[in-house]
Short mmCIF file of C-alpha atoms and ligand atoms in Angstrom, two decimals:
data_model
loop_
_atom_site.label_atom_id
_atom_site.label_comp_id
_atom_site.label_asym_id
_atom_site.label_seq_id
_atom_site.Cartn_x
_atom_site.Cartn_y
_atom_site.Cartn_z
CA VAL A 1 82.89 81.38 85.62
CA HIS A 2 81.65 83.82 88.25
CA ILE A 3 85.04 85.38 88.84
CA LYS A 4 85.88 88.29 86.56
CA ALA A 5 89.64 88.54 86.70
CA GLY A 6 90.30 90.58 83.55
CA LEU A 7 93.93 90.27 82.58
CA ILE A 8 95.86 87.49 84.23
CA TRP A 9 99.64 87.42 84.50
CA LEU A 10 100.65 83.93 83.34
CA ASN A 11 104.31 82.88 83.33
CA GLY A 12 105.50 86.39 82.55
CA GLU A 13 102.82 87.66 80.18
CA PHE A 14 99.41 89.21 80.51
CA VAL A 15 96.57 87.27 78.88
CA PRO A 16 92.80 87.68 79.03
CA GLN A 17 91.12 85.42 81.59
CA GLU A 18 89.63 83.15 78.86
CA GLU A 19 93.10 82.52 77.47
CA ALA A 20 94.79 81.81 80.80
CA ARG A 21 94.75 78.03 80.43
CA VAL A 22 96.79 75.13 81.75
CA SER A 23 97.15 71.46 80.85
CA VAL A 24 94.75 68.90 82.35
CA LEU A 25 97.87 66.81 82.90
CA SER A 26 99.38 69.32 85.31
CA HIS A 27 100.89 67.57 88.33
CA ALA A 28 99.19 70.07 90.67
CA LEU A 29 95.73 69.20 89.36
CA HIS A 30 96.28 65.54 90.18
CA TYR A 31 98.16 65.78 93.48
CA GLY A 32 97.55 69.25 94.89
CA THR A 33 101.15 70.35 94.39
CA SER A 34 100.58 74.09 94.31
CA VAL A 35 101.26 77.02 96.61
CA PHE A 36 99.43 80.29 96.64
CA GLU A 37 98.76 83.59 98.35
CA GLY A 38 95.72 85.70 99.10
CA ILE A 39 96.44 89.42 99.17
CA ARG A 40 94.23 92.48 99.21
CA ALA A 41 94.65 95.91 97.67
CA TYR A 42 92.62 98.78 99.09
CA GLU A 43 91.60 102.21 97.91
CA THR A 44 93.58 104.85 99.79
CA PRO A 45 93.85 108.65 99.51
CA LYS A 46 97.03 108.07 97.42
CA GLY A 47 95.48 105.52 95.05
CA PRO A 48 95.28 101.72 95.34
CA ALA A 49 97.70 100.15 97.80
CA ILE A 50 98.60 96.50 98.34
CA PHE A 51 98.66 95.45 101.99
CA ARG A 52 101.88 93.82 103.26
CA LEU A 53 103.03 92.74 99.82
CA ASP A 54 106.55 91.78 100.93
CA GLU A 55 105.27 89.50 103.69
CA HIS A 56 102.90 87.74 101.28
CA VAL A 57 105.54 87.21 98.61
CA GLU A 58 107.94 86.00 101.26
CA ARG A 59 105.38 83.44 102.47
CA LEU A 60 104.83 82.33 98.85
CA PHE A 61 108.55 81.65 98.45
CA HIS A 62 108.66 79.85 101.81
CA SER A 63 105.67 77.69 100.84
CA ALA A 64 107.40 76.84 97.56
CA LYS A 65 110.54 75.86 99.45
CA VAL A 66 108.56 73.45 101.63
CA LEU A 67 107.23 71.74 98.49
CA ARG A 68 110.68 71.83 96.85
CA MET A 69 109.29 73.95 94.04
CA GLU A 70 111.53 76.40 92.28
CA ILE A 71 109.74 79.57 91.33
CA PRO A 72 111.20 80.55 87.94
CA PHE A 73 111.01 84.27 88.80
CA THR A 74 112.81 86.37 91.38
CA PHE A 75 111.19 87.84 94.48
CA ASP A 76 111.12 91.27 92.82
CA GLU A 77 109.69 89.90 89.58
CA VAL A 78 106.81 88.27 91.44
CA LYS A 79 106.21 91.49 93.39
CA GLN A 80 106.23 93.46 90.17
CA ALA A 81 103.81 91.00 88.54
CA ILE A 82 101.39 91.51 91.43
CA VAL A 83 101.61 95.32 91.28
CA GLU A 84 101.20 95.25 87.49
CA THR A 85 98.17 92.96 87.69
CA VAL A 86 96.36 95.46 89.91
CA LYS A 87 97.47 98.36 87.72
CA ARG A 88 96.64 96.82 84.33
CA ASN A 89 93.13 95.88 85.46
CA GLY A 90 92.51 99.35 86.82
CA TYR A 91 91.19 98.15 90.17
CA LYS A 92 90.80 100.56 93.05
CA ALA A 93 90.49 97.66 95.46
CA CYS A 94 90.77 93.93 94.82
CA TYR A 95 91.73 90.48 96.05
CA ILE A 96 94.92 89.14 94.50
CA ARG A 97 95.73 85.47 94.01
CA PRO A 98 99.26 84.47 93.04
CA LEU A 99 99.57 80.74 92.36
CA VAL A 100 102.60 78.54 91.71
CA TRP A 101 102.03 74.97 90.59
CA MET A 102 103.78 71.90 89.30
CA GLY A 103 103.18 71.75 85.58
CA ALA A 104 102.73 68.96 83.08
CA ARG A 105 105.83 66.95 82.35
CA THR A 106 105.51 63.80 84.40
CA LEU A 107 102.50 62.38 86.20
CA GLY A 108 104.24 60.10 88.65
CA VAL A 109 103.72 61.16 92.24
CA ASN A 110 107.31 62.43 92.29
CA PRO A 111 107.33 65.81 90.53
CA LEU A 112 111.15 66.09 90.58
CA PRO A 113 113.73 66.57 89.21
CA ASN A 114 112.28 69.30 87.14
CA ASN A 115 108.60 69.32 86.61
CA PRO A 116 108.53 73.02 85.85
CA ALA A 117 106.80 75.30 88.32
CA GLU A 118 104.36 77.62 86.59
CA VAL A 119 103.21 80.95 87.97
CA MET A 120 100.15 83.11 87.59
CA VAL A 121 98.70 86.18 89.26
CA ALA A 122 94.99 86.94 89.02
CA ALA A 123 93.01 89.68 90.75
CA TRP A 124 89.32 90.42 91.07
CA GLU A 125 86.95 92.59 93.04
CA TRP A 126 85.80 90.76 96.17
CA GLY A 127 83.72 92.07 99.06
CA ALA A 128 83.23 90.72 102.58
CA TYR A 129 84.36 87.08 102.49
CA LEU A 130 81.86 85.87 105.08
CA GLY A 131 79.14 88.26 103.92
CA GLU A 132 78.01 91.68 105.16
CA GLU A 133 75.56 90.00 107.50
CA ALA A 134 78.37 88.23 109.37
CA ILE A 135 80.19 91.50 109.87
CA LYS A 136 77.15 93.26 111.32
CA LYS A 137 75.75 90.43 113.42
CA GLY A 138 78.76 88.18 113.85
CA ALA A 139 79.49 84.86 112.17
CA LYS A 140 78.15 81.53 113.40
CA LEU A 141 80.89 78.93 113.84
CA ILE A 142 80.65 75.23 114.43
CA THR A 143 83.45 72.90 115.38
CA ALA A 144 84.41 70.72 112.45
CA SER A 145 84.55 66.95 112.67
CA TRP A 146 87.76 67.28 110.66
CA ALA A 147 90.85 68.11 112.71
CA ARG A 148 93.53 70.45 111.42
CA PHE A 149 96.30 68.08 110.33
CA PRO A 150 99.30 67.68 112.63
CA ALA A 151 102.67 69.05 111.55
CA HIS A 152 104.06 65.62 110.70
CA VAL A 153 101.11 64.84 108.42
CA MET A 154 100.94 67.96 106.25
CA PRO A 155 103.00 71.16 106.22
CA GLY A 156 100.39 73.56 107.57
CA LYS A 157 102.70 76.57 107.55
CA ALA A 158 102.93 76.27 103.78
CA LYS A 159 99.97 77.77 101.97
CA ALA A 160 99.74 74.73 99.73
CA GLY A 161 96.80 73.79 97.51
CA GLY A 162 96.54 70.21 98.81
CA ASN A 163 96.26 71.45 102.41
CA TYR A 164 92.97 73.07 101.51
CA ILE A 165 91.13 69.76 101.11
CA ASN A 166 91.06 69.87 104.92
CA SER A 167 89.65 73.42 104.88
CA ALA A 168 87.12 72.70 102.12
CA LEU A 169 85.75 69.58 103.87
CA ALA A 170 85.30 71.53 107.11
CA LYS A 171 83.80 74.56 105.37
CA MET A 172 81.27 72.51 103.37
CA ASP A 173 80.11 70.75 106.54
CA ALA A 174 79.76 74.06 108.39
CA LEU A 175 77.69 75.63 105.61
CA SER A 176 75.54 72.50 105.22
CA ALA A 177 74.80 72.64 108.94
CA GLY A 178 73.64 76.26 108.63
CA ALA A 179 76.75 77.91 110.09
CA ASP A 180 78.99 80.50 108.39
CA GLU A 181 82.39 79.04 109.13
CA ALA A 182 84.13 75.99 110.58
CA LEU A 183 86.31 75.99 113.68
CA LEU A 184 89.05 73.39 113.35
CA LEU A 185 90.72 71.84 116.38
CA ASP A 186 94.16 70.28 116.26
CA ASP A 187 94.62 66.53 116.72
CA GLN A 188 94.89 67.06 120.50
CA GLY A 189 91.60 68.92 120.66
CA PHE A 190 92.96 72.47 121.01
CA VAL A 191 91.70 75.33 118.87
CA ALA A 192 93.67 75.58 115.63
CA GLU A 193 91.92 78.01 113.28
CA GLY A 194 89.02 78.58 110.91
CA SER A 195 88.99 77.08 107.41
CA GLY A 196 90.63 80.28 106.18
CA GLU A 197 91.09 82.51 109.22
CA ASN A 198 93.07 82.72 112.46
CA ILE A 199 91.13 82.98 115.72
CA PHE A 200 91.26 85.55 118.54
CA PHE A 201 89.25 85.88 121.73
CA VAL A 202 88.78 88.53 124.38
CA ARG A 203 88.27 87.98 128.09
CA LYS A 204 88.22 90.68 130.77
CA GLY A 205 89.72 93.20 128.39
CA VAL A 206 92.72 91.05 127.40
CA VAL A 207 93.09 90.03 123.76
CA TYR A 208 94.21 86.44 123.14
CA ALA A 209 95.60 85.18 119.85
CA ILE A 210 95.72 81.42 119.32
CA GLU A 211 99.40 80.59 119.40
CA HIS A 212 101.23 79.21 116.40
CA SER A 213 101.15 75.46 116.28
CA VAL A 214 99.57 73.78 113.28
CA ASN A 215 97.80 76.88 111.97
CA LEU A 216 98.85 79.11 109.12
CA MET A 217 101.06 82.02 110.22
CA GLY A 218 98.53 84.60 109.20
CA ILE A 219 99.70 88.02 108.12
CA THR A 220 96.43 89.57 109.31
CA ARG A 221 96.99 87.89 112.70
CA ASP A 222 100.39 89.54 112.91
CA SER A 223 98.94 92.94 111.91
CA VAL A 224 96.05 92.64 114.37
CA ILE A 225 98.38 91.76 117.28
CA GLN A 226 100.36 94.91 116.56
CA ILE A 227 97.26 97.08 116.10
CA ALA A 228 95.63 95.77 119.31
CA ARG A 229 98.81 96.51 121.28
CA ASP A 230 98.97 100.00 119.79
CA LEU A 231 95.35 100.51 120.86
CA GLY A 232 96.53 99.80 124.40
CA TYR A 233 95.30 96.23 124.80
CA GLU A 234 97.37 93.52 126.39
CA VAL A 235 97.77 90.72 123.82
CA LYS A 236 98.76 87.18 124.76
CA GLU A 237 99.41 84.24 122.48
CA VAL A 238 97.90 81.13 124.02
CA ARG A 239 96.83 77.57 123.43
CA ALA A 240 93.08 77.30 124.09
CA THR A 241 90.34 74.71 124.16
CA ARG A 242 86.99 75.30 122.54
CA GLU A 243 85.17 75.89 125.81
CA GLN A 244 87.55 78.78 126.46
CA LEU A 245 86.09 80.32 123.33
CA TRP A 246 82.53 79.54 124.47
CA MET A 247 83.29 81.30 127.77
CA ALA A 248 85.00 84.31 126.20
CA ASP A 249 83.50 87.80 126.15
CA GLU A 250 84.27 88.15 122.45
CA VAL A 251 85.64 85.98 119.64
CA PHE A 252 86.74 87.16 116.22
CA MET A 253 88.36 85.74 113.11
CA VAL A 254 91.04 87.40 111.02
CA GLY A 255 92.39 86.80 107.55
CA THR A 256 93.14 88.65 104.36
CA ALA A 257 89.77 87.72 102.89
CA ALA A 258 87.77 87.82 106.15
CA GLU A 259 89.62 90.91 107.48
CA VAL A 260 88.35 91.17 111.09
CA THR A 261 85.02 89.36 111.40
CA PRO A 262 83.16 89.11 114.72
CA VAL A 263 81.87 85.72 115.87
CA SER A 264 78.39 85.64 117.44
CA SER A 265 78.12 81.96 118.33
CA ILE A 266 80.16 78.76 118.41
CA ASP A 267 78.44 75.38 118.49
CA TRP A 268 75.09 77.09 119.20
CA ARG A 269 76.45 78.86 122.29
CA PRO A 270 76.22 82.64 122.04
CA ILE A 271 79.55 84.36 122.59
CA GLY A 272 79.29 87.21 125.11
CA THR A 273 76.19 89.18 124.20
CA GLY A 274 75.76 87.17 121.00
CA THR A 275 76.59 90.10 118.73
CA ALA A 276 79.76 91.79 117.48
CA GLY A 277 81.96 92.61 120.48
CA GLU A 278 83.06 96.12 121.38
CA ILE A 279 86.81 95.46 121.37
CA THR A 280 86.43 93.42 118.17
CA LEU A 281 84.80 96.39 116.48
CA LYS A 282 87.49 98.79 117.71
CA ILE A 283 90.20 96.53 116.32
CA ARG A 284 88.25 96.03 113.09
CA LYS A 285 87.94 99.80 112.64
CA ALA A 286 91.65 100.39 113.25
CA TYR A 287 92.56 97.52 110.88
CA LEU A 288 90.38 98.93 108.09
CA GLU A 289 91.91 102.38 108.65
CA ALA A 290 95.40 100.87 108.46
CA VAL A 291 94.77 99.01 105.19
CA THR A 292 93.10 102.02 103.58
CA GLY A 293 95.99 104.37 104.34
CA GLN A 294 94.27 106.37 107.05
CA ARG A 295 96.85 105.62 109.73
CA PRO A 296 100.33 106.97 109.01
CA GLU A 297 101.91 104.68 111.61
CA TYR A 298 101.07 101.68 109.40
CA GLU A 299 101.83 103.23 106.04
CA HIS A 300 105.01 101.14 105.79
CA TRP A 301 102.67 98.16 105.28
CA LEU A 302 101.35 99.63 102.04
CA THR A 303 102.72 99.31 98.52
CA TYR A 304 101.14 101.98 96.37
CA VAL A 305 100.14 101.04 92.83
CA GLN A 306 101.18 104.04 90.80
N1 LIG B 1 94.49 80.20 108.14
C1 LIG B 1 94.19 79.67 106.94
C2 LIG B 1 93.99 78.20 106.84
C3 LIG B 1 94.06 80.51 105.82
O1 LIG B 1 93.75 79.99 104.64
C4 LIG B 1 94.24 81.90 105.96
C5 LIG B 1 94.07 82.80 104.79
N2 LIG B 1 95.28 82.93 104.07
C6 LIG B 1 94.56 82.40 107.23
C7 LIG B 1 94.68 81.53 108.29
C8 LIG B 1 94.81 83.87 107.43
O2 LIG B 1 96.04 84.23 106.84
P1 LIG B 1 96.31 85.69 106.29
O3 LIG B 1 95.96 86.62 107.39
O4 LIG B 1 97.76 85.71 105.97
O5 LIG B 1 95.43 85.89 105.11
#
C-alpha cells in the first residue's frame, strides 16, 4: 500500500491501517454500493483546519439517502469522527476520506432491507492532485470517449463509488494518451466536468462556471464562485460546448483534491496563451488563502482541529 493513513476510524473505533479490514463479501465490493467524501484540512495560523466540513458531511448524508443507505451514526458523530481522525494522526494538513458502504450480509443485487451500512474515515498527507507541474504550466485535458452518464442512468449528484467507474475509465484513457486529465461531456455533447473536478472558463474578463446538470455539485466550485465574485469578477453559470472552452482565454478545474488547477490545452489546442491564466492564478491564490485561514471573511468555512 502506498497510502499511509495511520489510524483509521472504523465503525466507531480507531484501528491501525493494517487492521482496518472488511469482508470480501461486502455488497459494495461487488456492486459499487458505497458513498464517500473527499475533504481537505490545511495548516492555518490557528492550527489545522478542515475546509467546509459541514457541507461535505451534508453531501455524504445526501449521497447515502440517494442509495437508500442508513448511516448508523448521527451527523455530529460523523463530523466528530472526521475531526478526531485528523487530530489523532497529528496531521497539520491532509486529505480526508470518509466512506460508507453496504456490508456483508446478503449478496443479491438488492441490499435491503438491512444490509448494514459500515463507515470509516481515513486521512493521509496528499499534495497537488494533478502534480506540481500541472499547477505551474497548466494541465493538459483531452475529451473522453466516455460521456458523463445522464441523470436517469446514474445519480451523478450522489458521490457514489459505482459512479466512479465512469471517471476511472475516462481518466485512464486520458493518462494513456499522454494528457493529465479527462474532460467528460454529457450525453448531449455539452461540457460536464473532469473525472474528479468541476470546470470553469474565462472570456473577456467574465468567469463562467459550467452549470449544474449531470455533474457533481462541487463544494470547491461553490467556494470559487463566491471568491471570484468577492474579487470583483462577474460570474455566470452556463451550459457550454467544448469549442467554447477551446476559444476561451482561460480554463481551470476545481475540486477538493485538485484545488484550483489551470488548464493549458484541451484536445491539443492551447487555451489562451497556453499557460496558467492570470485570472485563474488570482482566484487560485485567494482560494489557497481562504483554506489556510489567511482571509477572515472566509473563516466561517473552517473547522479548527484543536
Ligand atoms: N466532480 C467530480 C466527479 C468529483 O469527483 C469531484 C471531487 N469530489 C468534483 C467534481 C469536485 O467536488 P468538490 O469540489 O466537492 O471536491
